[in-house]
C-alpha cells in the first residue's frame, strides 16, 4: 500500500485522537482503573526477585520456600545430554 501526504494525517494516526477511546458513550477508564483490572485478570506475573538474586539453596519460589516436589521430579527427568 502506498501512503502519500504528510505523516500523521492518515486514518488511525495519532492526530485522530486516542485509539482506546470508547465509542459506546461510557467515559474512558483512568490509568489506575486499568491497572486494577489488569491485575485482577493476570495477577502479579513477575517475581519480586530474579533467580540470580536468590540463594541457590532456597528453591525458586518467590516466598523463599522449598521447590515444588513436582518441579524437582521434572528437573530430575532431564536427560544428561540436555543438562
mmCIF file of C-alpha atoms in Angstrom:
data_model
loop_
_atom_site.group_PDB
_atom_site.id
_atom_site.type_symbol
_atom_site.label_atom_id
_atom_site.label_comp_id
_atom_site.label_asym_id
_atom_site.label_seq_id
_atom_site.Cartn_x
_atom_site.Cartn_y
_atom_site.Cartn_z
ATOM 1 C CA UNK A 1 0.000 0.000 0.000
ATOM 2 C CA UNK A 2 1.318 3.413 -0.963
ATOM 3 C CA UNK A 3 0.671 6.207 1.527
ATOM 4 C CA UNK A 4 1.087 9.772 0.353
ATOM 5 C CA UNK A 5 0.864 13.100 2.104
ATOM 6 C CA UNK A 6 2.342 14.360 5.359
ATOM 7 C CA UNK A 7 2.930 11.901 8.174
ATOM 8 C CA UNK A 8 0.255 11.584 10.828
ATOM 9 C CA UNK A 9 -2.683 12.512 8.637
ATOM 10 C CA UNK A 10 -3.815 9.039 7.621
ATOM 11 C CA UNK A 11 -6.613 7.033 9.187
ATOM 12 C CA UNK A 12 -5.729 5.717 12.600
ATOM 13 C CA UNK A 13 -2.911 8.171 13.116
ATOM 14 C CA UNK A 14 -2.204 9.842 16.478
ATOM 15 C CA UNK A 15 -3.689 13.044 15.068
ATOM 16 C CA UNK A 16 -7.084 11.315 15.012
ATOM 17 C CA UNK A 17 -7.176 11.020 18.809
ATOM 18 C CA UNK A 18 -6.629 8.151 21.221
ATOM 19 C CA UNK A 19 -7.297 4.738 19.728
ATOM 20 C CA UNK A 20 -8.650 3.379 23.016
ATOM 21 C CA UNK A 21 -11.372 5.993 23.323
ATOM 22 C CA UNK A 22 -14.684 4.199 23.921
ATOM 23 C CA UNK A 23 -17.321 4.524 21.242
ATOM 24 C CA UNK A 24 -20.276 3.445 23.391
ATOM 25 C CA UNK A 25 -20.591 6.747 25.269
ATOM 26 C CA UNK A 26 -19.026 5.482 28.508
ATOM 27 C CA UNK A 27 -16.145 7.533 29.909
ATOM 28 C CA UNK A 28 -12.658 6.113 29.364
ATOM 29 C CA UNK A 29 -11.228 4.293 32.371
ATOM 30 C CA UNK A 30 -8.480 6.008 34.289
ATOM 31 C CA UNK A 31 -4.948 4.651 34.451
ATOM 32 C CA UNK A 32 -5.398 3.254 37.977
ATOM 33 C CA UNK A 33 -8.671 1.563 36.963
ATOM 34 C CA UNK A 34 -6.927 -0.071 34.004
ATOM 35 C CA UNK A 35 -4.045 -1.293 36.206
ATOM 36 C CA UNK A 36 -6.530 -2.651 38.766
ATOM 37 C CA UNK A 37 -8.479 -4.504 36.051
ATOM 38 C CA UNK A 38 -5.309 -5.982 34.546
ATOM 39 C CA UNK A 39 -4.035 -7.044 37.987
ATOM 40 C CA UNK A 40 -7.353 -8.788 38.679
ATOM 41 C CA UNK A 41 -7.131 -10.685 35.390
ATOM 42 C CA UNK A 42 -3.430 -11.525 35.209
ATOM 43 C CA UNK A 43 -2.228 -11.186 38.794
ATOM 44 C CA UNK A 44 1.386 -10.500 39.669
ATOM 45 C CA UNK A 45 3.260 -12.244 36.879
ATOM 46 C CA UNK A 46 6.735 -11.022 37.788
ATOM 47 C CA UNK A 47 8.510 -12.323 40.890
ATOM 48 C CA UNK A 48 9.814 -9.875 43.489
ATOM 49 C CA UNK A 49 13.360 -11.160 42.959
ATOM 50 C CA UNK A 50 15.065 -12.738 39.991
ATOM 51 C CA UNK A 51 16.797 -16.105 40.094
ATOM 52 C CA UNK A 52 20.257 -14.532 40.217
ATOM 53 C CA UNK A 53 19.285 -12.555 43.345
ATOM 54 C CA UNK A 54 18.112 -15.633 45.294
ATOM 55 C CA UNK A 55 20.149 -18.112 47.291
ATOM 56 C CA UNK A 56 20.602 -21.228 45.118
ATOM 57 C CA UNK A 57 19.643 -23.482 48.042
ATOM 58 C CA UNK A 58 16.419 -21.613 48.771
ATOM 59 C CA UNK A 59 14.465 -23.009 45.837
ATOM 60 C CA UNK A 60 12.846 -20.960 43.123
ATOM 61 C CA UNK A 61 9.673 -19.779 44.807
ATOM 62 C CA UNK A 62 9.205 -16.058 45.353
ATOM 63 C CA UNK A 63 8.340 -16.635 49.027
ATOM 64 C CA UNK A 64 11.721 -18.300 49.665
ATOM 65 C CA UNK A 65 10.162 -21.708 50.347
ATOM 66 C CA UNK A 66 11.353 -25.013 49.004
ATOM 67 C CA UNK A 67 10.792 -26.010 45.431
ATOM 68 C CA UNK A 68 7.604 -27.835 44.481
ATOM 69 C CA UNK A 69 8.148 -31.649 44.526
ATOM 70 C CA UNK A 70 6.694 -31.862 41.012
ATOM 71 C CA UNK A 71 9.237 -29.330 39.787
ATOM 72 C CA UNK A 72 12.050 -31.295 41.427
ATOM 73 C CA UNK A 73 10.837 -34.515 39.779
ATOM 74 C CA UNK A 74 10.576 -32.816 36.386
ATOM 75 C CA UNK A 75 14.129 -31.480 36.610
ATOM 76 C CA UNK A 76 15.372 -34.958 37.586
ATOM 77 C CA UNK A 77 13.892 -36.357 34.351
ATOM 78 C CA UNK A 78 16.112 -34.224 32.091
ATOM 79 C CA UNK A 79 18.458 -36.466 30.088
ATOM 80 C CA UNK A 80 22.184 -35.983 30.791
ATOM 81 C CA UNK A 81 22.870 -34.598 27.325
ATOM 82 C CA UNK A 82 20.345 -31.775 27.951
ATOM 83 C CA UNK A 83 21.594 -30.505 31.233
#
